[in-house]
PDB file of C-alpha atoms in Angstrom:
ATOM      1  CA  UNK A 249      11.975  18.955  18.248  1.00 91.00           C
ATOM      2  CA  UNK A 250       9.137  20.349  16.157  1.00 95.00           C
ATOM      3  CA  UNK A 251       8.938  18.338  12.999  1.00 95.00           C
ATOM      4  CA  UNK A 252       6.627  19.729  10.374  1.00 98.00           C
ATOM      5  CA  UNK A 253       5.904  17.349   7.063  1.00 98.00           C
ATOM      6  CA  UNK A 254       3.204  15.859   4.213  1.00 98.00           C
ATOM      7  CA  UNK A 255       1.788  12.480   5.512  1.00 98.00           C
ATOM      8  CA  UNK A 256      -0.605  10.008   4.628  1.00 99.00           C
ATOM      9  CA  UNK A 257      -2.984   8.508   6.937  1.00 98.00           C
ATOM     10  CA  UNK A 258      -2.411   4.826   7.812  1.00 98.00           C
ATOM     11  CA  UNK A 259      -4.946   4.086  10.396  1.00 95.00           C
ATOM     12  CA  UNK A 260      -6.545   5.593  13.477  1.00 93.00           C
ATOM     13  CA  UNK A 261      -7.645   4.407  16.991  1.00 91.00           C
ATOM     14  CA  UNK A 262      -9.563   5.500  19.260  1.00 89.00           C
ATOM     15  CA  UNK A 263      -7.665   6.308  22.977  1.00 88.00           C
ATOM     16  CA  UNK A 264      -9.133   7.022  26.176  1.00 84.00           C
ATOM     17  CA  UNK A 265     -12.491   8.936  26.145  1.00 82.00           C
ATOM     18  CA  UNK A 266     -11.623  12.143  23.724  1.00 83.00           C
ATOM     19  CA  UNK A 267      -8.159  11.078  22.156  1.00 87.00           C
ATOM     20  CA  UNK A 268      -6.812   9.144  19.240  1.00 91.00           C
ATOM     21  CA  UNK A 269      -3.871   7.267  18.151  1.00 95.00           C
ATOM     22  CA  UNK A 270      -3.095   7.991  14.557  1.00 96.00           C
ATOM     23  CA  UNK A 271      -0.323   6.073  12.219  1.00 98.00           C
ATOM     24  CA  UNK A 272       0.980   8.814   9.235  1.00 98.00           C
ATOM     25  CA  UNK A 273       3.388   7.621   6.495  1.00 99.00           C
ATOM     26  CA  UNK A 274       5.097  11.053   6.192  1.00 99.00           C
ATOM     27  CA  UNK A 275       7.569  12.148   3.802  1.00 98.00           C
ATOM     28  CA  UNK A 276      10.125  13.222   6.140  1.00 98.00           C
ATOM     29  CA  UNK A 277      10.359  10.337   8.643  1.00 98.00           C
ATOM     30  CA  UNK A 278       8.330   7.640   6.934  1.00 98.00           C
ATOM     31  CA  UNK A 279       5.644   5.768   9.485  1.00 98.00           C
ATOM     32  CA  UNK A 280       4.698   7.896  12.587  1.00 98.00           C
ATOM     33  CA  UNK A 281       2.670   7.000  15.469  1.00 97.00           C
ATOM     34  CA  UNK A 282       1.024   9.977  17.001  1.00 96.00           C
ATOM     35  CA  UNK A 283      -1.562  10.580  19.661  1.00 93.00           C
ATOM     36  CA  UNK A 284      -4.165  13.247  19.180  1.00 91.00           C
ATOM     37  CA  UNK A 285      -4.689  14.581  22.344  1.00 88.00           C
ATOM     38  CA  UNK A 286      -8.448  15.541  22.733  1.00 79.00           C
ATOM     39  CA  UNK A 287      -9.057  15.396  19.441  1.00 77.00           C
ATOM     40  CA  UNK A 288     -13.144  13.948  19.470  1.00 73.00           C
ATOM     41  CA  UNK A 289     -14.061  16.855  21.194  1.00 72.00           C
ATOM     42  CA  UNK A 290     -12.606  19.140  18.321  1.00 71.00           C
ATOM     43  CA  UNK A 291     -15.454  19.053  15.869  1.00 63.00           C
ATOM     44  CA  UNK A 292     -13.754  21.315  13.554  1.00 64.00           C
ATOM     45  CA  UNK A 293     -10.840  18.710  13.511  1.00 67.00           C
ATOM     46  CA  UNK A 294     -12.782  15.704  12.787  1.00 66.00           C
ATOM     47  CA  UNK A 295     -12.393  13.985   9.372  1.00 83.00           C
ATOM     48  CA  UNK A 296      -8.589  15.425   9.470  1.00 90.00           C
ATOM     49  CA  UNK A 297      -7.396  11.852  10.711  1.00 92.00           C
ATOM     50  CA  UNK A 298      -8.870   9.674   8.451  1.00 94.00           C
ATOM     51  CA  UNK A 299      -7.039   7.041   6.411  1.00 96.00           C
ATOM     52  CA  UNK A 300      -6.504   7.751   2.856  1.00 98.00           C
ATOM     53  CA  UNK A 301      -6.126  11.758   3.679  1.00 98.00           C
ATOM     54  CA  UNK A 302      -3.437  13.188   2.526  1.00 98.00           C
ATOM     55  CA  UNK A 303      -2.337  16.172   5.100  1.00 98.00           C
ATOM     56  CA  UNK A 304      -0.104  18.413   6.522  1.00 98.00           C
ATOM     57  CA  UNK A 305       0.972  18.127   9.933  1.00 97.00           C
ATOM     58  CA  UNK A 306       3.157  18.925  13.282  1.00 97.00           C
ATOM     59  CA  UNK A 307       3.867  16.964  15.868  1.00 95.00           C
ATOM     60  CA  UNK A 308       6.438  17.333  19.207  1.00 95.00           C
ATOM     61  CA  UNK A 309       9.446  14.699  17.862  1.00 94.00           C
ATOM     62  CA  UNK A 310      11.383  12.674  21.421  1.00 88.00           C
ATOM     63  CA  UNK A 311      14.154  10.962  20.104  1.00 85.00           C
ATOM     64  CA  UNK A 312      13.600   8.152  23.024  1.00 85.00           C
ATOM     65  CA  UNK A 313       9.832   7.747  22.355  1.00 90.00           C
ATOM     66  CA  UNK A 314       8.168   6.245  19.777  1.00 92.00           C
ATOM     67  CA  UNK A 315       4.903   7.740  19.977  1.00 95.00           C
ATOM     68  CA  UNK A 316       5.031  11.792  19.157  1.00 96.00           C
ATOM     69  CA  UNK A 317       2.638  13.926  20.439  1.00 94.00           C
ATOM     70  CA  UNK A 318       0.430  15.369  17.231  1.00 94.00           C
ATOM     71  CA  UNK A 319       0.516  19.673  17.699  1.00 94.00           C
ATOM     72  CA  UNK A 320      -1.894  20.579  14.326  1.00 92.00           C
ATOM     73  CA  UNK A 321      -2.932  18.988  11.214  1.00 94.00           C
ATOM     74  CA  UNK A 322      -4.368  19.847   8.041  1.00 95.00           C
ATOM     75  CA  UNK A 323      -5.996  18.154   5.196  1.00 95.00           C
ATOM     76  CA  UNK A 324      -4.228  18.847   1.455  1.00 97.00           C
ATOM     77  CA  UNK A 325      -6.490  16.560  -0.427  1.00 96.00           C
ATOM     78  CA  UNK A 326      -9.733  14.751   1.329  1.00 95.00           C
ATOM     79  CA  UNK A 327      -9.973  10.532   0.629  1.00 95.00           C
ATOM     80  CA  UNK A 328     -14.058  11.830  -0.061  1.00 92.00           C
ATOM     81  CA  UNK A 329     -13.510  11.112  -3.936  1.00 91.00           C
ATOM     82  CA  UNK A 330     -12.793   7.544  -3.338  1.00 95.00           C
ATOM     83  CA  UNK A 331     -16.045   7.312  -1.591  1.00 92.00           C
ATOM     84  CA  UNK A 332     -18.143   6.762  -5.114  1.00 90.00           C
ATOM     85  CA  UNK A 333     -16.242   3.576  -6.202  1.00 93.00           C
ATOM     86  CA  UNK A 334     -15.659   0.580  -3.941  1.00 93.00           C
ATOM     87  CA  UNK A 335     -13.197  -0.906  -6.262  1.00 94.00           C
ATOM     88  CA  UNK A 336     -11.288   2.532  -5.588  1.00 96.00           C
ATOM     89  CA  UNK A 337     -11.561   2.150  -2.352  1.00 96.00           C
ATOM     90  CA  UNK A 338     -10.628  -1.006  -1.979  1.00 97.00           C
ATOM     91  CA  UNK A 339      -7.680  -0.318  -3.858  1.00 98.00           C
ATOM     92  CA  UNK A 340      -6.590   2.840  -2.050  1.00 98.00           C
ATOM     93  CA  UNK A 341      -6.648   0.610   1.665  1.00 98.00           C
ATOM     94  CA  UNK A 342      -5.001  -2.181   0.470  1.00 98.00           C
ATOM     95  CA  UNK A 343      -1.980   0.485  -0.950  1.00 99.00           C
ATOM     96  CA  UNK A 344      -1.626   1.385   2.930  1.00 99.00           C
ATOM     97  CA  UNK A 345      -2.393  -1.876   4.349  1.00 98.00           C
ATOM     98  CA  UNK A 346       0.566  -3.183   2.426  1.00 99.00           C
ATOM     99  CA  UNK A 347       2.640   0.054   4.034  1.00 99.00           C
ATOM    100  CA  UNK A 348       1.456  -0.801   7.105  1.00 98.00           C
ATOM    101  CA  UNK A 349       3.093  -4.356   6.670  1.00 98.00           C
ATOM    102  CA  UNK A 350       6.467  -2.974   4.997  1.00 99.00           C
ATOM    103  CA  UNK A 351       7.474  -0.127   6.917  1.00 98.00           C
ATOM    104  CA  UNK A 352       9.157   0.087  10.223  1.00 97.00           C
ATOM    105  CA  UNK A 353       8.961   3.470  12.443  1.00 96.00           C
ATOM    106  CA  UNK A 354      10.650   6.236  11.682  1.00 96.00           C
ATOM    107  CA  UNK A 355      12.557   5.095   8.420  1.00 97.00           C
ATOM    108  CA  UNK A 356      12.295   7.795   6.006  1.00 98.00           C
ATOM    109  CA  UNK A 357      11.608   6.805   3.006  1.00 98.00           C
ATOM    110  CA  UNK A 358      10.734   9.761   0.454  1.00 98.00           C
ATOM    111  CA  UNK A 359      10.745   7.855  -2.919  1.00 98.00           C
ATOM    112  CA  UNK A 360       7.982   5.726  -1.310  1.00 99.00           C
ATOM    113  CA  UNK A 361       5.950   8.057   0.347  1.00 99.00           C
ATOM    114  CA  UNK A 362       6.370   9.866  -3.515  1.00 99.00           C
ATOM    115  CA  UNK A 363       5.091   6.450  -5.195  1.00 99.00           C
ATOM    116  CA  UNK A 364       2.015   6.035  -2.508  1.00 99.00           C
ATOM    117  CA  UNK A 365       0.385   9.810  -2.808  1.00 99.00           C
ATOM    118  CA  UNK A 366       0.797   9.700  -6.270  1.00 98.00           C
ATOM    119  CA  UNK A 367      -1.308   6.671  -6.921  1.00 98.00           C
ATOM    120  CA  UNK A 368      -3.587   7.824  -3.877  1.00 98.00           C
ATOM    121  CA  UNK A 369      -3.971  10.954  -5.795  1.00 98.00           C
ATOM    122  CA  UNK A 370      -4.392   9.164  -9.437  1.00 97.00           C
ATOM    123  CA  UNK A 371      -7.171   6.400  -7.759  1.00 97.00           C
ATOM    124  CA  UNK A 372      -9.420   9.684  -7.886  1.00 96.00           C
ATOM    125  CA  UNK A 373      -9.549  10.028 -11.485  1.00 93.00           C
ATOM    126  CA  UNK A 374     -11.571   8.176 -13.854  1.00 88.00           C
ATOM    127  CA  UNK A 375      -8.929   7.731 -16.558  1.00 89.00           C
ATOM    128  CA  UNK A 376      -6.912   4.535 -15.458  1.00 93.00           C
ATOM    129  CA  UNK A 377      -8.761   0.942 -13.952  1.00 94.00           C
ATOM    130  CA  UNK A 378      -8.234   1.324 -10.037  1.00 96.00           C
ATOM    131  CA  UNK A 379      -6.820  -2.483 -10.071  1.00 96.00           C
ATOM    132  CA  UNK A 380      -3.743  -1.996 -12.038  1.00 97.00           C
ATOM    133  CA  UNK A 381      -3.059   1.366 -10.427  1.00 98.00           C
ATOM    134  CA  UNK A 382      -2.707  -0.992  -7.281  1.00 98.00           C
ATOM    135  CA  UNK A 383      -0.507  -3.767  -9.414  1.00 98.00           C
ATOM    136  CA  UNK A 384       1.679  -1.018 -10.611  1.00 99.00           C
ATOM    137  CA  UNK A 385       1.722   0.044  -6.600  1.00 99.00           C
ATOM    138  CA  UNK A 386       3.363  -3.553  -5.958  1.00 99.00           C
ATOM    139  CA  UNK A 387       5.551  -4.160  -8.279  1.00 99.00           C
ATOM    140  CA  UNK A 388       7.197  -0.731  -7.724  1.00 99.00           C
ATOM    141  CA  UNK A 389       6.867  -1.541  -3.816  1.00 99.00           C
ATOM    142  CA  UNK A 390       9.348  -4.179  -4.279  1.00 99.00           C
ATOM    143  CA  UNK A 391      11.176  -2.579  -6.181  1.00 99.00           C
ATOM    144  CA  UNK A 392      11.671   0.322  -3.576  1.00 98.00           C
ATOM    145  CA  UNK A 393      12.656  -2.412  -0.821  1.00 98.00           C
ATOM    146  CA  UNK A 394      15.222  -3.786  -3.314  1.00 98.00           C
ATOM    147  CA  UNK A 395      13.113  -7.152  -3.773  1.00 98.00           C
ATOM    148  CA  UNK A 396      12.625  -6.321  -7.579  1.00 98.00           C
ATOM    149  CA  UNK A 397       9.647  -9.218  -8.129  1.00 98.00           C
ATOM    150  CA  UNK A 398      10.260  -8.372 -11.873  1.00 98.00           C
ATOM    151  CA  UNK A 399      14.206  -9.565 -11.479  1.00 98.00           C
ATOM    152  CA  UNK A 400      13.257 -12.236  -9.875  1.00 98.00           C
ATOM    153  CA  UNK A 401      10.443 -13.235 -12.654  1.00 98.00           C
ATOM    154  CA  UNK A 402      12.637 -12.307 -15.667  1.00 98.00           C
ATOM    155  CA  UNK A 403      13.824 -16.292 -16.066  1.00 97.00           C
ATOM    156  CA  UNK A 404      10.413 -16.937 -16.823  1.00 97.00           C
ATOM    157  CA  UNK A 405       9.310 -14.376 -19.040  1.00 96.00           C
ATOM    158  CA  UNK A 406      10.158 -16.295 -22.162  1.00 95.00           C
ATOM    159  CA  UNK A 407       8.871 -19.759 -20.959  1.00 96.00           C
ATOM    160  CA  UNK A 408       6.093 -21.519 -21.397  1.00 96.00           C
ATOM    161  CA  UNK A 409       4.057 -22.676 -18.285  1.00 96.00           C
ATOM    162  CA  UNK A 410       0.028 -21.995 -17.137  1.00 96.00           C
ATOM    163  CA  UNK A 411       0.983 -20.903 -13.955  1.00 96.00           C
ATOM    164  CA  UNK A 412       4.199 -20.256 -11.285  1.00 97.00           C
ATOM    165  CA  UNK A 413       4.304 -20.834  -7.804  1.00 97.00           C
ATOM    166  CA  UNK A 414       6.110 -19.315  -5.221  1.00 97.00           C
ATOM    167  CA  UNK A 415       7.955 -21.625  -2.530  1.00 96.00           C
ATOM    168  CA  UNK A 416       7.711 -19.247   0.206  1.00 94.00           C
ATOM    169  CA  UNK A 417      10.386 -22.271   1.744  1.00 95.00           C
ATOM    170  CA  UNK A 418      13.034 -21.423   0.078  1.00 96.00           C
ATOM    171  CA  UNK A 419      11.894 -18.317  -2.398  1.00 96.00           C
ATOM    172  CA  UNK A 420      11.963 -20.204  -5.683  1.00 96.00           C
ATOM    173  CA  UNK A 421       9.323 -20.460  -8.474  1.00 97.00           C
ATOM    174  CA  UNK A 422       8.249 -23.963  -9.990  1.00 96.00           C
ATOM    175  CA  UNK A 423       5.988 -24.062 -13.176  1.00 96.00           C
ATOM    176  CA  UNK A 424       2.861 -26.028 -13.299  1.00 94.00           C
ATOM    177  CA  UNK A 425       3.307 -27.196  -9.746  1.00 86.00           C
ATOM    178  CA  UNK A 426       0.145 -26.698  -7.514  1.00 78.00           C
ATOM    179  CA  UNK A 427       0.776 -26.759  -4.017  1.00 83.00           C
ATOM    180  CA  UNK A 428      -2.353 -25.245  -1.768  1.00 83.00           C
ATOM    181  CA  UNK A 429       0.066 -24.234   0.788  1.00 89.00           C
ATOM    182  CA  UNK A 430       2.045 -21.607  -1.715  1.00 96.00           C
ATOM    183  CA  UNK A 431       0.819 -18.282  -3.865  1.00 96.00           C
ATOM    184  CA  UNK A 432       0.597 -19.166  -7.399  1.00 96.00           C
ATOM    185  CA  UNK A 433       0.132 -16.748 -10.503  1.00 97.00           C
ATOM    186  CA  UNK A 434      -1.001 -17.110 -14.036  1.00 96.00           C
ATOM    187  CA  UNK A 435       1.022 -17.037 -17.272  1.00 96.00           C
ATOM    188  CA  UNK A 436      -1.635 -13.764 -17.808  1.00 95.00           C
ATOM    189  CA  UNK A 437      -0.954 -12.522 -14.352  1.00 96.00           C
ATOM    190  CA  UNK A 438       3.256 -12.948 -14.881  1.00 97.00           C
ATOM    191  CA  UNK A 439       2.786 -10.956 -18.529  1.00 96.00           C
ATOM    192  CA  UNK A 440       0.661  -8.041 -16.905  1.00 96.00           C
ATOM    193  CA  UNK A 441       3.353  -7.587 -14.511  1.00 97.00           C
ATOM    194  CA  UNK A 442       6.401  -7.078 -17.281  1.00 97.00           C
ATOM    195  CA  UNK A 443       3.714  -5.058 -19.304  1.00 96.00           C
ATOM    196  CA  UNK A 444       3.088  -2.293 -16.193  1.00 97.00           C
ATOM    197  CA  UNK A 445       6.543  -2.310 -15.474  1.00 98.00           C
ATOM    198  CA  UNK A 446       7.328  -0.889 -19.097  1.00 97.00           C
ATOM    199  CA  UNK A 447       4.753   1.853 -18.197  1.00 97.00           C
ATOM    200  CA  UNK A 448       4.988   4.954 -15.678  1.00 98.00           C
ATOM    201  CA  UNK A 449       1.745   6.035 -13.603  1.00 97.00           C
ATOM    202  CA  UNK A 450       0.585   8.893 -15.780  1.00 96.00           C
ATOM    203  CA  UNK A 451       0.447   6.316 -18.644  1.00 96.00           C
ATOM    204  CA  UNK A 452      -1.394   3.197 -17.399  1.00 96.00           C
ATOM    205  CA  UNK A 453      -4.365   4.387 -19.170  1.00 94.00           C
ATOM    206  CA  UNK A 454      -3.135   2.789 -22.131  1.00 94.00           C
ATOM    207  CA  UNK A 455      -3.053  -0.872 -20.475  1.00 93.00           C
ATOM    208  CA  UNK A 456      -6.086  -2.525 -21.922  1.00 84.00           C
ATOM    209  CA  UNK A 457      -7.423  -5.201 -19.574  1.00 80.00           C
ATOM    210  CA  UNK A 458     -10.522  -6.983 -19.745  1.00 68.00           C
ATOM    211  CA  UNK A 459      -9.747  -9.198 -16.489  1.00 75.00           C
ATOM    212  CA  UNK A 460      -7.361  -9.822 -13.992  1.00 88.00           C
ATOM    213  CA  UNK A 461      -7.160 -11.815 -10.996  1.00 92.00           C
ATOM    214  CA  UNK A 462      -6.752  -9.625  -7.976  1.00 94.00           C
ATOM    215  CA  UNK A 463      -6.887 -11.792  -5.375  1.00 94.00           C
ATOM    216  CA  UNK A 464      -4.219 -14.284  -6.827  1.00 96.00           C
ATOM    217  CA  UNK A 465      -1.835 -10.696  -7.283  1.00 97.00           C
ATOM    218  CA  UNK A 466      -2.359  -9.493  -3.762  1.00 97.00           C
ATOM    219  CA  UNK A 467      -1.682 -12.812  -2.188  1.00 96.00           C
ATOM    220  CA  UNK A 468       1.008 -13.651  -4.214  1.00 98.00           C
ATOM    221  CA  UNK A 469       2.948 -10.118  -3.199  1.00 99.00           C
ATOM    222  CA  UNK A 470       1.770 -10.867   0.475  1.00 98.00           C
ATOM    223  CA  UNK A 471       4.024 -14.383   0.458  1.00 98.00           C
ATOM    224  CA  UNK A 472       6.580 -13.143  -2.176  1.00 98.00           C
ATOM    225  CA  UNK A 473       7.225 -10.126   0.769  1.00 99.00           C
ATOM    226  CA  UNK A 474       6.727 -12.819   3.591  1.00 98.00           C
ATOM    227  CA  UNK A 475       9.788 -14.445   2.826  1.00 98.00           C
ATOM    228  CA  UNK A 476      11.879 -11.835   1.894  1.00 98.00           C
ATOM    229  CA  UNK A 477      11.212  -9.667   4.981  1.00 98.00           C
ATOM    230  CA  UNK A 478      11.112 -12.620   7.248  1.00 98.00           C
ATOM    231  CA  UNK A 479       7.903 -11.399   8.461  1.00 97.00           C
ATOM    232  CA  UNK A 480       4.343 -12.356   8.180  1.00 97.00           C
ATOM    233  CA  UNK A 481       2.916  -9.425   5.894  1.00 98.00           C
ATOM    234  CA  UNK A 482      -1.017  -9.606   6.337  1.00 97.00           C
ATOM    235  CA  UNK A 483      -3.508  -8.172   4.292  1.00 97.00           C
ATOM    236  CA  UNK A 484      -7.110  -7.795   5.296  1.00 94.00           C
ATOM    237  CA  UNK A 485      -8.688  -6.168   2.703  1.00 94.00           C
ATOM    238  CA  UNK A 486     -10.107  -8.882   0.777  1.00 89.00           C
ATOM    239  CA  UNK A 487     -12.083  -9.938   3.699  1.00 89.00           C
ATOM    240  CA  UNK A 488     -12.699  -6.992   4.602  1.00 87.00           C
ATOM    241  CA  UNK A 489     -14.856  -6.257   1.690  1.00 86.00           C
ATOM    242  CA  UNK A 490     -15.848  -9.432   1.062  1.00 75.00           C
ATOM    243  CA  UNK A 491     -16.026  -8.641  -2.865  1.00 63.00           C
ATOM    244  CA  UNK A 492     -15.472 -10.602  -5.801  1.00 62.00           C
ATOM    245  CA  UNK A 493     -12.691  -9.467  -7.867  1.00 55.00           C
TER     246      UNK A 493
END
């Protein structure tokens, strides 16, 4: 079966001498692993497969395989624009390292291929901070997997307490209570998240921040979706960069 669909690139490998592996979150059968035959001899092709791109393509569907071979692909709209900003960029490869760690193969998921190009597409303006683009991208990720972080935070909104941590033992949240082993977040941190989730995409503009702590809200989502997927969700980005957020 010939399946033809809108995808974002995940990641790419190299295979063999002249082919590559690509990962595509599509819209019509979520995350895809496809092999390229030939493709780094195709000059025209190259810069197609790149992660961030968001494209168009075809690919030969075998119900008992799980890698698809890829038949054409297009690019709609080119990752270059995030090239000028590393904070965009950062931002933009953490939103599909996190799908990476979320999505099985071959579970469509429309909604949240919808949520992911759309804050791709809005990283490459100039109008809203890149970092809460990518807070608004979490909170609405759990939301999407039914693991509503804001549901599970609403207790606390009205409390008073410096900072929550997350048992990723047994999924509860204890004020005050430092343990180096568990994610904690800030009072700050816990009132930007009820803030952006009063907000849709188009309209984060108007959230003001002067700071926020990036690296406590990124590890904080990568326990709080540890433990509720029963899975180790890794993100590399941080290190990756090595940059002080």
């Amino acid at each position: 079966m010939i399946v033809s669909t809108r995808g974002i690139v995940i990641r790419t490998l190299n295979y063999r001498e002249t082919s590559k592996i690509v990962e595509i979150f599509t819209e019509s059968d979520g995350l895809v692993a496809l092999i390229a035959k030939g493709y780094r001899k195709q000059t025209k092709q190259l810069g197609i497969l790149e992660p961030l791109n968001i494209v168009f393509v075809s690919f030969y569907k075998k119900k008992s395989q799980e890698l698809h071979l890829l038949s054409k692909a297009e690019t709609l709209s080119s990752y270059y624009k995030l090239l000028n900003s590393t904070e965009k960029l950062f931002v933009g490869l953490t939103i599909l390292n996190f799908i990476k760690e979320t999505q099985v193969l071959e579970n469509p998921n429309e909604p949240l291929f919808r949520l992911t190009e759309n804050c791709i597409e809005k990283l490459k303006e100039d109008k809203i901070n890149p970092l809460i683009i990518l807070v608004y991208f979490l909170v609405r990720l759990t939301q999407d997997l039914g693991l509503d972080a804001i549901e599970k935070l609403e207790p606390w909104k009205n409390k008073e307490f410096k900072y929550l941590t997350f048992n990723s033992i047994n999924g509860e949240f204890q004020a005050d209570f430092s343990f180096e082993q568990f994610a904690k977040i800030s009072r700050k941190t816990v009132d930007l998240f009820f803030t952006i989730d009063d907000f849709e995409l188009e309209n984060l503009d108007k959230i003001q921040i002067v700071s926020l702590k990036i690296k406590e809200i990124i590890n904080f989502f990568a326990e709080y979706l540890s433990f509720y997927l029963g899975k180790s969700v890794k993100i590399n980005t941080l290190d990756i960069f090595n940059y002080d957020f």
